[in-house]
mmCIF file of C-alpha atoms in Angstrom:
data_model
loop_
_atom_site.group_PDB
_atom_site.id
_atom_site.type_symbol
_atom_site.label_atom_id
_atom_site.label_comp_id
_atom_site.label_asym_id
_atom_site.label_seq_id
_atom_site.Cartn_x
_atom_site.Cartn_y
_atom_site.Cartn_z
ATOM 1 C CA MET A 1 -196.988 -110.687 73.968
ATOM 2 C CA SER A 2 -196.671 -107.573 71.667
ATOM 3 C CA VAL A 3 -195.698 -107.702 68.058
ATOM 4 C CA SER A 4 -193.091 -104.527 69.559
ATOM 5 C CA SER A 5 -191.978 -105.544 71.847
ATOM 6 C CA VAL A 6 -190.766 -109.496 70.973
ATOM 7 C CA SER A 7 -187.137 -109.719 71.082
ATOM 8 C CA VAL A 8 -184.599 -111.617 68.197
ATOM 9 C CA ASP A 9 -183.830 -113.839 69.759
ATOM 10 C CA LEU A 10 -184.353 -117.549 68.307
ATOM 11 C CA TYR A 11 -188.325 -118.392 68.299
ATOM 12 C CA SER A 12 -189.289 -121.943 69.904
ATOM 13 C CA GLU A 13 -192.502 -123.543 68.474
ATOM 14 C CA LYS A 14 -195.651 -121.472 70.676
ATOM 15 C CA GLN A 15 -193.258 -117.993 70.411
ATOM 16 C CA LEU A 16 -194.681 -118.367 66.564
ATOM 17 C CA GLN A 17 -197.862 -119.880 67.333
ATOM 18 C CA GLN A 18 -198.058 -116.722 69.707
ATOM 19 C CA LEU A 19 -196.733 -114.500 66.720
ATOM 20 C CA VAL A 20 -198.994 -115.546 64.827
ATOM 21 C CA GLU A 21 -202.209 -115.638 66.397
ATOM 22 C CA GLU A 22 -201.382 -112.180 67.278
ATOM 23 C CA ILE A 23 -200.770 -111.047 64.145
ATOM 24 C CA SER A 24 -203.381 -112.087 62.720
ATOM 25 C CA LEU A 25 -206.539 -110.314 65.104
ATOM 26 C CA ARG A 26 -204.838 -106.982 64.842
ATOM 27 C CA PHE A 27 -204.398 -107.058 61.161
ATOM 28 C CA PHE A 28 -207.024 -109.040 60.338
ATOM 29 C CA ASP A 29 -209.771 -109.162 62.990
ATOM 30 C CA LYS A 30 -209.860 -112.245 62.546
ATOM 31 C CA PRO A 31 -208.314 -116.135 64.375
ATOM 32 C CA PHE A 32 -206.003 -118.060 63.370
ATOM 33 C CA ARG A 33 -207.331 -121.456 63.257
ATOM 34 C CA HIS A 34 -204.500 -124.160 62.340
ATOM 35 C CA ARG A 35 -200.364 -124.420 63.267
ATOM 36 C CA ALA A 36 -197.623 -121.984 62.660
ATOM 37 C CA PHE A 37 -194.537 -124.069 63.072
ATOM 38 C CA PHE A 38 -189.936 -123.565 61.392
ATOM 39 C CA ASN A 39 -189.245 -125.709 58.592
ATOM 40 C CA ARG A 40 -185.795 -125.440 58.104
ATOM 41 C CA ARG A 41 -185.811 -127.408 54.932
ATOM 42 C CA LEU A 42 -187.460 -124.409 53.493
ATOM 43 C CA ARG A 43 -184.296 -122.596 51.061
ATOM 44 C CA THR A 44 -185.175 -120.606 49.234
ATOM 45 C CA THR A 45 -188.908 -118.773 50.133
ATOM 46 C CA GLY A 46 -189.603 -117.602 53.739
ATOM 47 C CA GLY A 47 -192.697 -118.659 54.112
ATOM 48 C CA ARG A 48 -195.672 -121.438 53.274
ATOM 49 C CA TYR A 49 -199.038 -122.503 53.156
ATOM 50 C CA HIS A 50 -200.495 -125.717 52.707
ATOM 51 C CA LEU A 51 -204.247 -125.578 51.136
ATOM 52 C CA GLN A 52 -204.911 -129.296 52.823
ATOM 53 C CA SER A 53 -204.197 -128.860 56.330
ATOM 54 C CA HIS A 54 -203.908 -124.824 56.627
ATOM 55 C CA ASP A 55 -201.077 -124.849 58.207
ATOM 56 C CA ILE A 56 -198.122 -121.795 57.686
ATOM 57 C CA ASP A 57 -195.053 -123.189 57.982
ATOM 58 C CA PHE A 58 -191.910 -120.676 58.185
ATOM 59 C CA ASN A 59 -187.837 -120.230 57.347
ATOM 60 C CA PRO A 60 -186.201 -119.646 60.662
ATOM 61 C CA LYS A 61 -183.182 -118.007 58.747
ATOM 62 C CA VAL A 62 -185.835 -115.332 58.169
ATOM 63 C CA LEU A 63 -186.052 -114.465 61.202
ATOM 64 C CA GLU A 64 -182.090 -115.322 62.058
ATOM 65 C CA LYS A 65 -180.046 -112.880 58.809
ATOM 66 C CA HIS A 66 -183.107 -109.989 58.637
ATOM 67 C CA GLY A 67 -185.035 -109.920 62.436
ATOM 68 C CA MET A 68 -187.865 -109.693 63.092
ATOM 69 C CA GLU A 69 -189.510 -107.057 60.700
ATOM 70 C CA GLU A 70 -188.806 -108.919 57.905
ATOM 71 C CA LEU A 71 -190.023 -112.343 59.458
ATOM 72 C CA ILE A 72 -193.281 -110.512 60.264
ATOM 73 C CA GLY A 73 -193.742 -109.708 56.936
ATOM 74 C CA VAL A 74 -193.518 -112.710 56.252
ATOM 75 C CA VAL A 75 -196.521 -114.086 58.812
ATOM 76 C CA LYS A 76 -199.047 -111.535 56.699
ATOM 77 C CA HIS A 77 -197.945 -112.660 53.633
ATOM 78 C CA GLU A 78 -199.101 -116.359 54.296
ATOM 79 C CA LEU A 79 -201.826 -115.074 56.592
ATOM 80 C CA CYS A 80 -203.582 -113.142 53.720
ATOM 81 C CA HIS A 81 -203.172 -116.950 51.976
ATOM 82 C CA TYR A 82 -204.779 -118.106 54.352
ATOM 83 C CA HIS A 83 -207.978 -116.138 55.243
ATOM 84 C CA LEU A 84 -208.530 -115.048 52.053
ATOM 85 C CA HIS A 85 -208.800 -119.400 51.202
ATOM 86 C CA LEU A 86 -210.988 -120.226 53.599
ATOM 87 C CA GLU A 87 -213.130 -117.108 52.905
ATOM 88 C CA LYS A 88 -213.261 -119.063 48.882
ATOM 89 C CA ARG A 89 -211.721 -115.773 48.010
ATOM 90 C CA GLY A 90 -208.550 -115.110 45.097
ATOM 91 C CA TYR A 91 -205.686 -116.253 47.413
ATOM 92 C CA GLN A 92 -203.333 -116.128 45.064
ATOM 93 C CA HIS A 93 -200.614 -114.211 44.045
ATOM 94 C CA LYS A 94 -201.788 -113.577 41.114
ATOM 95 C CA ASP A 95 -205.306 -112.513 42.323
ATOM 96 C CA ARG A 96 -206.830 -109.001 43.092
ATOM 97 C CA ASP A 97 -208.158 -110.020 46.251
ATOM 98 C CA PHE A 98 -204.807 -110.609 47.469
ATOM 99 C CA LYS A 99 -202.013 -107.621 46.445
ATOM 100 C CA GLU A 100 -205.345 -105.824 47.860
ATOM 101 C CA LEU A 101 -205.005 -107.583 51.184
ATOM 102 C CA LEU A 102 -201.236 -107.848 51.369
ATOM 103 C CA LYS A 103 -200.962 -103.793 50.165
ATOM 104 C CA GLN A 104 -203.317 -103.281 53.081
ATOM 105 C CA THR A 105 -201.892 -105.127 56.185
ATOM 106 C CA GLY A 106 -198.633 -104.148 54.901
ATOM 107 C CA GLY A 107 -197.428 -107.400 54.484
ATOM 108 C CA SER A 108 -193.932 -108.179 52.383
ATOM 109 C CA ARG A 109 -194.401 -109.013 48.443
ATOM 110 C CA TYR A 110 -191.257 -111.361 48.815
ATOM 111 C CA VAL A 111 -188.825 -112.041 51.184
ATOM 112 C CA GLN A 112 -184.735 -110.769 51.537
ATOM 113 C CA PRO A 113 -182.837 -112.822 49.995
ATOM 114 C CA LEU A 114 -182.013 -116.234 52.449
ATOM 115 C CA THR A 115 -179.100 -117.652 50.808
ATOM 116 C CA GLU A 116 -175.859 -116.205 49.312
ATOM 117 C CA ARG A 117 -176.013 -116.808 45.529
ATOM 118 C CA LYS A 118 -172.211 -116.960 43.917
ATOM 119 C CA VAL A 119 -172.404 -117.726 40.415
ATOM 120 C CA SER A 120 -169.323 -118.448 38.862
ATOM 121 C CA TYR A 121 -168.289 -117.849 34.491
ATOM 122 C CA HIS A 122 -166.336 -119.467 32.104
ATOM 123 C CA TYR A 123 -164.327 -116.767 29.854
ATOM 124 C CA TYR A 124 -163.701 -117.951 26.151
ATOM 125 C CA GLN A 125 -161.266 -116.200 23.135
ATOM 126 C CA CYS A 126 -161.810 -115.608 20.176
ATOM 127 C CA GLN A 127 -158.538 -116.811 18.428
ATOM 128 C CA ASP A 128 -159.576 -114.329 15.374
ATOM 129 C CA CYS A 129 -161.213 -111.715 15.941
ATOM 130 C CA GLY A 130 -159.798 -111.715 19.855
ATOM 131 C CA GLY A 131 -163.993 -110.896 21.703
ATOM 132 C CA MET A 132 -164.416 -111.973 25.153
ATOM 133 C CA ILE A 133 -167.630 -114.629 25.622
ATOM 134 C CA ARG A 134 -168.010 -115.720 28.677
ATOM 135 C CA ARG A 135 -170.390 -118.294 30.334
ATOM 136 C CA GLN A 136 -172.490 -119.533 33.073
ATOM 137 C CA ARG A 137 -172.182 -123.178 31.371
ATOM 138 C CA ARG A 138 -168.985 -124.628 29.679
ATOM 139 C CA VAL A 139 -168.513 -125.033 25.780
ATOM 140 C CA ASN A 140 -167.688 -127.451 24.269
ATOM 141 C CA VAL A 141 -164.656 -125.906 22.003
ATOM 142 C CA SER A 142 -164.558 -128.222 19.311
ATOM 143 C CA ARG A 143 -167.840 -128.251 18.614
ATOM 144 C CA TYR A 144 -169.225 -124.058 18.961
ATOM 145 C CA VAL A 145 -166.804 -121.074 17.297
ATOM 146 C CA CYS A 146 -167.474 -117.172 17.750
ATOM 147 C CA GLY A 147 -171.084 -115.103 16.855
ATOM 148 C CA SER A 148 -168.987 -112.505 15.543
ATOM 149 C CA CYS A 149 -166.547 -113.685 13.123
ATOM 150 C CA ARG A 150 -166.705 -117.652 13.520
ATOM 151 C CA GLY A 151 -163.327 -117.542 14.800
ATOM 152 C CA ARG A 152 -162.421 -120.787 16.657
ATOM 153 C CA LEU A 153 -162.766 -120.243 21.038
ATOM 154 C CA VAL A 154 -160.317 -121.178 23.579
ATOM 155 C CA GLN A 155 -161.114 -121.334 27.440
ATOM 156 C CA VAL A 156 -158.948 -118.275 29.136
ATOM 157 C CA THR A 157 -158.875 -117.680 33.617
ATOM 158 C CA LYS A 158 -160.250 -114.263 34.158
ATOM 159 C CA ASN A 159 -162.248 -113.538 37.533
ATOM 160 C CA ASP A 160 -164.648 -111.736 37.858
#
C-alpha cells in the first residue's frame, strides 16, 4: 500500500500498522517492529509513543477531522520519538536530535486542534466608573471591587 494512494476512509488497525511500517522504512530507513493502534481515549494529542513497550497509539480523530496528510505528519512525529529512543539519543521535544530529525522527515510539530474549545465569559461592570471587566471564572462581587476605582461590581449579561 502506497502512502500517497491511501484513501481517507477510517483505517483498520492492520492498515494503520502497514502505514506506520511503510513510513518508517521510507523516511527513516529503519523498520518499525512494534505495534501501532488507534486509541479513542486520546483527547488533545495526535499520538503517543510508549517508552516501556515501544508501541505507538494514534488518535483516530486526526484522520476523521483533518485527513490523511495530518495523520502521516503525526506518524512521522511519533516515529521520531521511537527511533531516537531506541538509538539512545535525545527523543524528547526539547532535544536537538528530535527537532532535527523531525525537520528532516517533514513530521508535524503540533497537531491541529481536535476538539472545539468554547470559552464562556462572565462580565462585570463597575457601578462607579462604568468599566467593564471580563473573566473566565465567576467573581464574588461582595468580596472583589473594581481595580481602577475600587467601586462595587455588578454582573451583567453580554454575548461575546
